[in-house]
């Protein structure tokens, strides 16, 4: 029996261009039969996971036959404590990706639109399209968000604006004052999803004010993740903070058990492991300096980044990417972000960064 996929699937679903994740180490091992692969492709924490979080996860595994706490009572209490926000303001997500989708599902529908920047995190466009709403892509300025342009592009039916700060894959940062001015300007009928996946890496002077802004702006939704600095990408854990009425709507459309019990337990422990977070920051800071110096030595242009990654321009990005794979280094092509000449590298441990830089030098000599 044949199926007519066009008849079965709405056109807005057929138009989705799937997210291209970083290449897994196991896949490259299978393809090339090589070992000692360095993966610097998905902005993961090169230190791994907090030992406290790992212990908590192991302990939680013993209760795997039980459903998780669907309301995440203890985790919300820990987040509430850590960030000074009420538990009713919190929505837990299966990674912060889940929260981006919950925002789209709760506040968008066909006939509504959402705005996001050119070169911004790819999931925004996907989440908007999946619910049949219209995406408005706003031209970037110096690789970052152009909030003036964004404001001018809003339409009557725009209900959500997605902003990544710092942005991935460009690493650009909007200043607090700029963001605050934008929030003040927006009508309350437009929600701002402020995606702060890399907030923990910001120098203290640039750290976000977003949790305090929640009291002032009921149309603000802040999302955070445990995938990056907290080192829990594989467990899928994130949260959103918003006005309790907004959080309530997002909680209505999530799966009752969207965050598993192991992730909840690990996240609680991770929140209390300040030493691991400090070390993650320090390793990122020195690795960032190492990679910047290395790229400068090679005469390679890059976009200064506030995240745990850096995008650099090599011209023949696809060729260099392939060459790096053969040399056992996985980075991330970002042609899908309208950056066909750039590659993105995640900051690794010192020896990983060294391996990346020498492989890059070799790849450039061979490709050009
Ligand atoms: C990595 C990342 C996320 C979070 O991913 P999850 O693992 O789903 O929490 C969200 N936004 C941006 C901009 C990211 O780079």
mmCIF file of C-alpha atoms and ligand atoms in Angstrom:
data_model
loop_
_atom_site.group_PDB
_atom_site.id
_atom_site.type_symbol
_atom_site.label_atom_id
_atom_site.label_comp_id
_atom_site.label_asym_id
_atom_site.label_seq_id
_atom_site.Cartn_x
_atom_site.Cartn_y
_atom_site.Cartn_z
ATOM 1 C CA UNK A 1 0.000 0.000 0.000
ATOM 2 C CA UNK A 2 1.302 3.445 -0.860
ATOM 3 C CA UNK A 3 0.814 6.529 1.206
ATOM 4 C CA UNK A 4 0.509 10.041 -0.119
ATOM 5 C CA UNK A 5 2.677 11.932 2.325
ATOM 6 C CA UNK A 6 1.427 15.271 0.950
ATOM 7 C CA UNK A 7 -2.161 14.346 1.643
ATOM 8 C CA UNK A 8 -1.311 13.132 5.144
ATOM 9 C CA UNK A 9 1.050 15.894 6.294
ATOM 10 C CA UNK A 10 0.203 19.592 6.654
ATOM 11 C CA UNK A 11 2.376 21.732 4.376
ATOM 12 C CA UNK A 12 4.008 23.572 7.290
ATOM 13 C CA UNK A 13 5.348 20.251 8.589
ATOM 14 C CA UNK A 14 6.592 19.154 5.177
ATOM 15 C CA UNK A 15 8.456 22.451 4.906
ATOM 16 C CA UNK A 16 10.510 21.756 8.047
ATOM 17 C CA UNK A 17 14.221 21.430 7.438
ATOM 18 C CA UNK A 18 15.444 19.180 10.287
ATOM 19 C CA UNK A 19 18.010 20.386 12.845
ATOM 20 C CA UNK A 20 21.534 19.204 12.022
ATOM 21 C CA UNK A 21 23.199 18.102 15.268
ATOM 22 C CA UNK A 22 26.952 17.822 15.822
ATOM 23 C CA UNK A 23 28.414 14.554 14.567
ATOM 24 C CA UNK A 24 28.605 12.000 17.401
ATOM 25 C CA UNK A 25 32.035 10.537 18.222
ATOM 26 C CA UNK A 26 30.703 6.986 17.807
ATOM 27 C CA UNK A 27 29.576 7.746 14.249
ATOM 28 C CA UNK A 28 32.977 9.053 13.176
ATOM 29 C CA UNK A 29 34.640 6.055 14.824
ATOM 30 C CA UNK A 30 32.428 3.727 12.786
ATOM 31 C CA UNK A 31 32.985 5.627 9.552
ATOM 32 C CA UNK A 32 36.742 6.054 9.730
ATOM 33 C CA UNK A 33 37.787 3.310 12.145
ATOM 34 C CA UNK A 34 39.853 5.833 14.127
ATOM 35 C CA UNK A 35 40.183 6.439 17.875
ATOM 36 C CA UNK A 36 41.058 9.372 20.116
ATOM 37 C CA UNK A 37 38.544 11.600 18.454
ATOM 38 C CA UNK A 38 38.142 15.091 19.822
ATOM 39 C CA UNK A 39 34.572 16.395 19.592
ATOM 40 C CA UNK A 40 34.313 20.152 19.813
ATOM 41 C CA UNK A 41 31.012 20.405 17.992
ATOM 42 C CA UNK A 42 28.112 20.748 20.418
ATOM 43 C CA UNK A 43 29.250 23.201 23.090
ATOM 44 C CA UNK A 44 29.370 20.448 25.695
ATOM 45 C CA UNK A 45 31.311 20.853 28.932
ATOM 46 C CA UNK A 46 34.812 19.439 28.332
ATOM 47 C CA UNK A 47 35.156 18.707 32.068
ATOM 48 C CA UNK A 48 32.250 16.295 31.890
ATOM 49 C CA UNK A 49 29.696 16.356 34.688
ATOM 50 C CA UNK A 50 29.869 17.535 38.279
ATOM 51 C CA UNK A 51 30.797 14.516 40.459
ATOM 52 C CA UNK A 52 28.007 15.502 42.852
ATOM 53 C CA UNK A 53 25.490 15.437 40.021
ATOM 54 C CA UNK A 54 26.762 12.037 38.905
ATOM 55 C CA UNK A 55 26.333 10.611 42.409
ATOM 56 C CA UNK A 56 22.805 11.965 42.607
ATOM 57 C CA UNK A 57 22.000 10.533 39.169
ATOM 58 C CA UNK A 58 23.277 7.080 40.173
ATOM 59 C CA UNK A 59 21.193 7.205 43.307
ATOM 60 C CA UNK A 60 18.076 8.260 41.376
ATOM 61 C CA UNK A 61 18.568 5.393 38.950
ATOM 62 C CA UNK A 62 17.678 2.989 41.750
ATOM 63 C CA UNK A 63 14.158 4.414 41.676
ATOM 64 C CA UNK A 64 13.794 4.180 37.907
ATOM 65 C CA UNK A 65 10.627 2.102 38.200
ATOM 66 C CA UNK A 66 8.796 5.116 39.642
ATOM 67 C CA UNK A 67 7.423 7.991 37.603
ATOM 68 C CA UNK A 68 9.295 11.222 38.162
ATOM 69 C CA UNK A 69 7.736 14.044 40.166
ATOM 70 C CA UNK A 70 5.740 15.648 37.353
ATOM 71 C CA UNK A 71 5.795 18.991 39.137
ATOM 72 C CA UNK A 72 9.482 18.795 40.000
ATOM 73 C CA UNK A 73 8.840 20.081 43.509
ATOM 74 C CA UNK A 74 12.368 19.697 44.884
ATOM 75 C CA UNK A 75 14.100 20.900 41.758
ATOM 76 C CA UNK A 76 11.863 23.958 41.530
ATOM 77 C CA UNK A 77 12.620 24.691 45.179
ATOM 78 C CA UNK A 78 16.356 24.484 44.440
ATOM 79 C CA UNK A 79 16.042 26.732 41.356
ATOM 80 C CA UNK A 80 13.819 29.128 43.268
ATOM 81 C CA UNK A 81 16.426 29.347 45.997
ATOM 82 C CA UNK A 82 19.342 29.770 43.651
ATOM 83 C CA UNK A 83 17.757 32.463 41.439
ATOM 84 C CA UNK A 84 15.395 34.195 43.824
ATOM 85 C CA UNK A 85 12.240 33.509 41.805
ATOM 86 C CA UNK A 86 8.989 31.956 43.019
ATOM 87 C CA UNK A 87 8.349 28.290 42.186
ATOM 88 C CA UNK A 88 5.123 29.258 40.316
ATOM 89 C CA UNK A 89 7.324 31.135 37.858
ATOM 90 C CA UNK A 90 9.256 28.042 36.848
ATOM 91 C CA UNK A 91 8.619 25.625 33.991
ATOM 92 C CA UNK A 92 10.872 22.578 33.740
ATOM 93 C CA UNK A 93 11.914 21.295 30.340
ATOM 94 C CA UNK A 94 13.464 18.284 28.701
ATOM 95 C CA UNK A 95 16.435 20.470 27.818
ATOM 96 C CA UNK A 96 15.760 24.135 27.211
ATOM 97 C CA UNK A 97 14.887 23.138 23.656
ATOM 98 C CA UNK A 98 11.668 21.765 25.142
ATOM 99 C CA UNK A 99 10.862 25.179 26.622
ATOM 100 C CA UNK A 100 11.331 26.925 23.296
ATOM 101 C CA UNK A 101 8.788 24.520 21.842
ATOM 102 C CA UNK A 102 6.422 24.921 24.784
ATOM 103 C CA UNK A 103 6.495 28.686 24.279
ATOM 104 C CA UNK A 104 5.694 28.213 20.595
ATOM 105 C CA UNK A 105 2.917 25.756 21.353
ATOM 106 C CA UNK A 106 1.361 27.855 24.100
ATOM 107 C CA UNK A 107 1.477 31.246 22.391
ATOM 108 C CA UNK A 108 1.575 30.686 18.634
ATOM 109 C CA UNK A 109 -0.811 29.232 16.068
ATOM 110 C CA UNK A 110 -1.448 29.584 12.349
ATOM 111 C CA UNK A 111 -2.120 33.258 11.682
ATOM 112 C CA UNK A 112 0.419 34.424 14.270
ATOM 113 C CA UNK A 113 4.070 35.181 13.813
ATOM 114 C CA UNK A 114 7.308 35.102 15.793
ATOM 115 C CA UNK A 115 10.502 37.049 15.172
ATOM 116 C CA UNK A 116 14.112 35.959 15.515
ATOM 117 C CA UNK A 117 17.440 37.093 14.153
ATOM 118 C CA UNK A 118 19.411 35.915 11.183
ATOM 119 C CA UNK A 119 22.277 33.654 12.434
ATOM 120 C CA UNK A 120 20.316 32.906 15.639
ATOM 121 C CA UNK A 121 19.845 29.471 17.197
ATOM 122 C CA UNK A 122 18.140 27.245 14.601
ATOM 123 C CA UNK A 123 15.541 25.820 16.959
ATOM 124 C CA UNK A 124 13.506 29.073 16.998
ATOM 125 C CA UNK A 125 12.543 28.779 13.342
ATOM 126 C CA UNK A 126 11.815 25.071 13.766
ATOM 127 C CA UNK A 127 9.597 25.548 16.813
ATOM 128 C CA UNK A 128 7.629 28.300 15.089
ATOM 129 C CA UNK A 129 7.158 26.303 11.920
ATOM 130 C CA UNK A 130 6.078 23.165 13.745
ATOM 131 C CA UNK A 131 2.997 24.952 15.108
ATOM 132 C CA UNK A 132 2.108 26.459 11.743
ATOM 133 C CA UNK A 133 2.989 30.024 12.694
ATOM 134 C CA UNK A 134 5.018 32.404 10.531
ATOM 135 C CA UNK A 135 8.684 33.110 11.245
ATOM 136 C CA UNK A 136 10.042 36.611 10.695
ATOM 137 C CA UNK A 137 13.797 36.533 10.241
ATOM 138 C CA UNK A 138 15.426 39.852 11.026
ATOM 139 C CA UNK A 139 18.714 40.885 9.453
ATOM 140 C CA UNK A 140 21.624 40.654 11.905
ATOM 141 C CA UNK A 141 24.023 43.497 12.677
ATOM 142 C CA UNK A 142 27.706 42.651 13.133
ATOM 143 C CA UNK A 143 26.687 38.974 13.512
ATOM 144 C CA UNK A 144 24.438 39.856 16.470
ATOM 145 C CA UNK A 145 20.818 40.754 17.095
ATOM 146 C CA UNK A 146 19.702 44.132 15.778
ATOM 147 C CA UNK A 147 16.982 45.087 18.238
ATOM 148 C CA UNK A 148 15.978 48.260 16.367
ATOM 149 C CA UNK A 149 15.478 46.277 13.188
ATOM 150 C CA UNK A 150 13.656 43.625 15.154
ATOM 151 C CA UNK A 151 11.263 46.139 16.637
ATOM 152 C CA UNK A 152 10.549 47.622 13.226
ATOM 153 C CA UNK A 153 9.784 44.187 11.756
ATOM 154 C CA UNK A 154 7.141 43.243 14.300
ATOM 155 C CA UNK A 155 3.699 42.772 12.817
ATOM 156 C CA UNK A 156 0.233 43.036 14.370
ATOM 157 C CA UNK A 157 0.069 39.264 14.774
ATOM 158 C CA UNK A 158 3.572 38.864 16.253
ATOM 159 C CA UNK A 159 3.295 37.295 19.695
ATOM 160 C CA UNK A 160 6.794 35.993 20.378
ATOM 161 C CA UNK A 161 10.327 37.287 19.868
ATOM 162 C CA UNK A 162 13.203 34.854 20.392
ATOM 163 C CA UNK A 163 16.517 36.308 21.522
ATOM 164 C CA UNK A 164 19.621 34.262 22.294
ATOM 165 C CA UNK A 165 22.019 36.085 24.596
ATOM 166 C CA UNK A 166 24.843 35.227 24.105
ATOM 167 C CA UNK A 167 23.829 34.047 20.657
ATOM 168 C CA UNK A 168 24.799 30.670 19.266
ATOM 169 C CA UNK A 169 26.626 30.225 16.838
ATOM 170 C CA UNK A 170 28.003 33.776 16.672
ATOM 171 C CA UNK A 171 28.773 34.244 20.388
ATOM 172 C CA UNK A 172 27.640 37.883 20.314
ATOM 173 C CA UNK A 173 26.240 39.544 23.433
ATOM 174 C CA UNK A 174 23.606 42.257 23.748
ATOM 175 C CA UNK A 175 24.327 44.733 26.509
ATOM 176 C CA UNK A 176 21.922 44.826 29.445
ATOM 177 C CA UNK A 177 20.912 48.420 28.741
ATOM 178 C CA UNK A 178 20.011 47.632 25.123
ATOM 179 C CA UNK A 179 17.909 44.676 26.151
ATOM 180 C CA UNK A 180 16.166 46.590 28.917
ATOM 181 C CA UNK A 181 15.311 49.406 26.496
ATOM 182 C CA UNK A 182 13.877 46.863 24.038
ATOM 183 C CA UNK A 183 11.755 45.269 26.750
ATOM 184 C CA UNK A 184 10.414 48.683 27.755
ATOM 185 C CA UNK A 185 9.503 49.486 24.163
ATOM 186 C CA UNK A 186 7.633 46.277 23.397
ATOM 187 C CA UNK A 187 3.874 46.075 23.806
ATOM 188 C CA UNK A 188 2.849 43.613 26.503
ATOM 189 C CA UNK A 189 1.114 41.485 23.839
ATOM 190 C CA UNK A 190 4.513 40.414 22.538
ATOM 191 C CA UNK A 191 6.414 37.854 24.591
ATOM 192 C CA UNK A 192 10.192 37.860 24.645
ATOM 193 C CA UNK A 193 11.839 34.464 25.012
ATOM 194 C CA UNK A 194 15.301 35.345 26.276
ATOM 195 C CA UNK A 195 17.435 32.258 25.784
ATOM 196 C CA UNK A 196 20.410 32.446 28.140
ATOM 197 C CA UNK A 197 21.967 29.044 27.544
ATOM 198 C CA UNK A 198 25.480 30.437 28.079
ATOM 199 C CA UNK A 199 24.774 32.853 30.913
ATOM 200 C CA UNK A 200 27.038 31.001 33.349
ATOM 201 C CA UNK A 201 30.047 31.787 31.157
ATOM 202 C CA UNK A 202 29.601 35.547 31.226
ATOM 203 C CA UNK A 203 32.102 37.677 33.127
ATOM 204 C CA UNK A 204 30.448 38.964 36.296
ATOM 205 C CA UNK A 205 30.103 42.514 34.931
ATOM 206 C CA UNK A 206 28.081 41.241 31.957
ATOM 207 C CA UNK A 207 25.967 38.704 33.857
ATOM 208 C CA UNK A 208 22.314 38.946 33.024
ATOM 209 C CA UNK A 209 19.701 40.888 34.989
ATOM 210 C CA UNK A 210 16.945 38.802 33.521
ATOM 211 C CA UNK A 211 15.692 37.193 36.720
ATOM 212 C CA UNK A 212 15.157 40.653 38.246
ATOM 213 C CA UNK A 213 13.513 41.880 35.024
ATOM 214 C CA UNK A 214 10.803 39.243 35.467
ATOM 215 C CA UNK A 215 9.235 41.406 38.158
ATOM 216 C CA UNK A 216 9.082 44.362 35.794
ATOM 217 C CA UNK A 217 8.170 42.658 32.515
ATOM 218 C CA UNK A 218 5.319 40.115 32.652
ATOM 219 C CA UNK A 219 5.900 39.395 28.947
ATOM 220 C CA UNK A 220 9.437 38.075 29.555
ATOM 221 C CA UNK A 221 10.315 34.369 29.471
ATOM 222 C CA UNK A 222 13.895 33.509 30.448
ATOM 223 C CA UNK A 223 15.253 30.090 29.518
ATOM 224 C CA UNK A 224 18.302 28.418 31.030
ATOM 225 C CA UNK A 225 19.905 25.048 30.449
ATOM 226 C CA UNK A 226 21.884 22.462 32.381
ATOM 227 C CA UNK A 227 23.467 21.262 29.126
ATOM 228 C CA UNK A 228 26.387 23.650 28.935
ATOM 229 C CA UNK A 229 28.221 24.906 32.042
ATOM 230 C CA UNK A 230 26.454 22.362 34.264
ATOM 231 C CA UNK A 231 27.589 19.483 32.033
ATOM 232 C CA UNK A 232 24.291 17.591 31.813
ATOM 233 C CA UNK A 233 23.581 17.712 28.049
ATOM 234 C CA UNK A 234 22.888 13.982 27.848
ATOM 235 C CA UNK A 235 20.260 14.063 30.601
ATOM 236 C CA UNK A 236 18.218 16.867 28.951
ATOM 237 C CA UNK A 237 17.347 19.433 31.574
ATOM 238 C CA UNK A 238 16.408 23.085 31.332
ATOM 239 C CA UNK A 239 13.997 25.547 32.861
ATOM 240 C CA UNK A 240 12.068 28.668 32.002
ATOM 241 C CA UNK A 241 11.229 31.507 34.367
ATOM 242 C CA UNK A 242 8.273 33.776 33.635
ATOM 243 C CA UNK A 243 5.241 35.494 35.125
ATOM 244 C CA UNK A 244 3.203 32.782 36.919
ATOM 245 C CA UNK A 245 0.308 33.157 34.420
ATOM 246 C CA UNK A 246 2.688 32.654 31.510
ATOM 247 C CA UNK A 247 4.374 29.709 33.259
ATOM 248 C CA UNK A 248 0.919 28.236 33.866
ATOM 249 C CA UNK A 249 0.114 28.275 30.132
ATOM 250 C CA UNK A 250 3.416 26.629 29.267
ATOM 251 C CA UNK A 251 2.858 23.983 31.936
ATOM 252 C CA UNK A 252 -0.522 23.170 30.385
ATOM 253 C CA UNK A 253 1.024 22.110 27.086
ATOM 254 C CA UNK A 254 3.984 20.126 28.380
ATOM 255 C CA UNK A 255 3.992 16.376 28.818
ATOM 256 C CA UNK A 256 3.137 15.500 32.439
ATOM 257 C CA UNK A 257 6.516 13.788 32.908
ATOM 258 C CA UNK A 258 8.691 15.720 30.475
ATOM 259 C CA UNK A 259 11.720 15.776 32.799
ATOM 260 C CA UNK A 260 12.930 12.393 33.966
ATOM 261 C CA UNK A 261 13.784 11.636 37.573
ATOM 262 C CA UNK A 262 17.505 11.131 36.954
ATOM 263 C CA UNK A 263 17.835 14.533 35.315
ATOM 264 C CA UNK A 264 15.893 16.176 38.161
ATOM 265 C CA UNK A 265 18.118 14.636 40.825
ATOM 266 C CA UNK A 266 21.309 15.461 38.932
ATOM 267 C CA UNK A 267 20.210 19.054 38.365
ATOM 268 C CA UNK A 268 19.517 19.610 42.070
ATOM 269 C CA UNK A 269 23.008 18.396 42.915
ATOM 270 C CA UNK A 270 24.589 20.357 40.062
ATOM 271 C CA UNK A 271 23.033 23.579 41.349
ATOM 272 C CA UNK A 272 24.815 23.119 44.650
ATOM 273 C CA UNK A 273 28.213 22.345 43.128
ATOM 274 C CA UNK A 274 29.648 25.842 42.875
ATOM 275 C CA UNK A 275 33.196 24.486 42.629
ATOM 276 C CA UNK A 276 32.420 22.601 39.422
ATOM 277 C CA UNK A 277 30.810 25.678 37.899
ATOM 278 C CA UNK A 278 33.806 27.829 38.819
ATOM 279 C CA UNK A 279 36.156 25.308 37.288
ATOM 280 C CA UNK A 280 34.035 25.137 34.129
ATOM 281 C CA UNK A 281 34.255 28.903 33.793
ATOM 282 C CA UNK A 282 37.993 28.948 34.378
ATOM 283 C CA UNK A 283 38.658 26.174 31.844
ATOM 284 C CA UNK A 284 36.507 28.010 29.304
ATOM 285 C CA UNK A 285 38.291 31.291 29.894
ATOM 286 C CA UNK A 286 41.778 29.857 29.409
ATOM 287 C CA UNK A 287 40.683 27.610 26.514
ATOM 288 C CA UNK A 288 39.081 30.597 24.788
ATOM 289 C CA UNK A 289 42.335 32.555 25.091
ATOM 290 C CA UNK A 290 44.289 29.558 23.795
ATOM 291 C CA UNK A 291 42.047 29.158 20.735
ATOM 292 C CA UNK A 292 41.957 32.871 19.978
ATOM 293 C CA UNK A 293 45.750 33.050 20.111
ATOM 294 C CA UNK A 294 46.040 29.942 17.951
ATOM 295 C CA UNK A 295 43.663 31.332 15.330
ATOM 296 C CA UNK A 296 45.474 34.664 15.336
ATOM 297 C CA UNK A 297 48.761 32.855 14.833
ATOM 298 C CA UNK A 298 47.237 31.113 11.806
ATOM 299 C CA UNK A 299 45.867 34.412 10.526
ATOM 300 C CA UNK A 300 42.286 33.194 10.796
ATOM 301 C CA UNK A 301 39.476 35.675 11.306
ATOM 302 C CA UNK A 302 36.983 34.885 14.088
ATOM 303 C CA UNK A 303 33.980 36.428 15.810
ATOM 304 C CA UNK A 304 34.812 37.229 19.459
ATOM 305 C CA UNK A 305 32.521 35.082 21.600
ATOM 306 C CA UNK A 306 30.913 35.268 25.038
ATOM 307 C CA UNK A 307 29.974 31.576 25.001
ATOM 308 C CA UNK A 308 31.932 28.335 25.271
ATOM 309 C CA UNK A 309 32.501 28.243 21.514
ATOM 310 C CA UNK A 310 33.912 30.388 18.750
ATOM 311 C CA UNK A 311 33.033 30.781 15.063
ATOM 312 C CA UNK A 312 35.895 31.370 12.661
ATOM 313 C CA UNK A 313 36.096 32.036 8.938
ATOM 314 C CA UNK A 314 37.958 29.635 6.678
ATOM 315 C CA UNK A 315 36.318 30.189 3.309
ATOM 316 C CA UNK A 316 36.268 26.532 2.263
ATOM 317 C CA UNK A 317 34.387 25.554 5.404
ATOM 318 C CA UNK A 318 32.992 22.249 4.143
ATOM 319 C CA UNK A 319 36.385 21.116 2.845
ATOM 320 C CA UNK A 320 38.143 22.071 6.080
ATOM 321 C CA UNK A 321 35.417 20.376 8.122
ATOM 322 C CA UNK A 322 35.887 17.116 6.216
ATOM 323 C CA UNK A 323 39.662 17.323 6.512
ATOM 324 C CA UNK A 324 39.377 17.910 10.272
ATOM 325 C CA UNK A 325 37.148 14.826 10.570
ATOM 326 C CA UNK A 326 39.834 12.692 8.936
ATOM 327 C CA UNK A 327 42.285 14.109 11.463
ATOM 328 C CA UNK A 328 39.963 13.073 14.296
ATOM 329 C CA UNK A 329 38.540 16.487 15.159
ATOM 330 C CA UNK A 330 34.812 17.183 14.972
ATOM 331 C CA UNK A 331 33.763 20.828 14.711
ATOM 332 C CA UNK A 332 30.461 22.244 13.488
ATOM 333 C CA UNK A 333 29.682 23.508 9.988
ATOM 334 C CA UNK A 334 27.201 26.387 10.208
ATOM 335 C CA UNK A 335 26.144 26.834 6.591
ATOM 336 C CA UNK A 336 22.601 26.234 7.851
ATOM 337 C CA UNK A 337 22.945 29.502 9.792
ATOM 338 C CA UNK A 338 23.737 31.386 6.583
ATOM 339 C CA UNK A 339 27.430 31.270 7.519
ATOM 340 C CA UNK A 340 28.842 29.013 4.781
ATOM 341 C CA UNK A 341 32.411 30.268 5.208
ATOM 342 C CA UNK A 342 32.533 29.738 8.975
ATOM 343 C CA UNK A 343 33.013 26.774 11.267
ATOM 344 C CA UNK A 344 32.174 26.739 14.960
ATOM 345 C CA UNK A 345 34.492 25.143 17.499
ATOM 346 C CA UNK A 346 33.546 24.451 21.115
ATOM 347 C CA UNK A 347 36.171 25.304 23.709
ATOM 348 C CA UNK A 348 37.766 22.094 24.982
ATOM 349 C CA UNK A 349 40.475 21.062 27.408
ATOM 350 C CA UNK A 350 43.980 22.335 26.709
ATOM 351 C CA UNK A 351 45.141 19.201 24.870
ATOM 352 C CA UNK A 352 41.920 19.098 22.827
ATOM 353 C CA UNK A 353 42.338 22.719 21.803
ATOM 354 C CA UNK A 354 45.944 21.959 20.836
ATOM 355 C CA UNK A 355 44.852 19.014 18.725
ATOM 356 C CA UNK A 356 42.197 21.168 17.060
ATOM 357 C CA UNK A 357 44.657 23.967 16.277
ATOM 358 C CA UNK A 358 47.304 21.713 14.793
ATOM 359 C CA UNK A 359 44.712 19.768 12.795
ATOM 360 C CA UNK A 360 43.309 23.068 11.542
ATOM 361 C CA UNK A 361 46.749 24.212 10.442
ATOM 362 C CA UNK A 362 47.274 20.954 8.572
ATOM 363 C CA UNK A 363 43.784 21.054 7.033
ATOM 364 C CA UNK A 364 44.316 24.586 5.744
ATOM 365 C CA UNK A 365 47.685 23.702 4.232
ATOM 366 C CA UNK A 366 46.159 20.706 2.470
ATOM 367 C CA UNK A 367 42.926 22.299 1.301
ATOM 368 C CA UNK A 368 44.320 25.567 -0.012
HETATM 369 C C1 LIG B 1 22.668 24.662 23.527
HETATM 370 C C2 LIG B 1 21.632 25.703 23.404
HETATM 371 C C3 LIG B 1 20.387 25.543 23.979
HETATM 372 C C4 LIG B 1 20.027 24.441 24.887
HETATM 373 O O1 LIG B 1 19.954 23.235 24.550
HETATM 374 P P1 LIG B 1 19.322 22.162 25.527
HETATM 375 O O2 LIG B 1 20.351 21.107 25.569
HETATM 376 O O3 LIG B 1 18.066 21.754 24.845
HETATM 377 O O4 LIG B 1 19.063 22.784 26.850
HETATM 378 C C5 LIG B 1 19.459 26.559 23.912
HETATM 379 N N1 LIG B 1 19.743 27.681 23.274
HETATM 380 C C6 LIG B 1 20.927 27.891 22.708
HETATM 381 C C7 LIG B 1 21.192 29.187 22.075
HETATM 382 C C8 LIG B 1 21.898 26.907 22.745
HETATM 383 O O5 LIG B 1 23.061 27.105 22.154
#
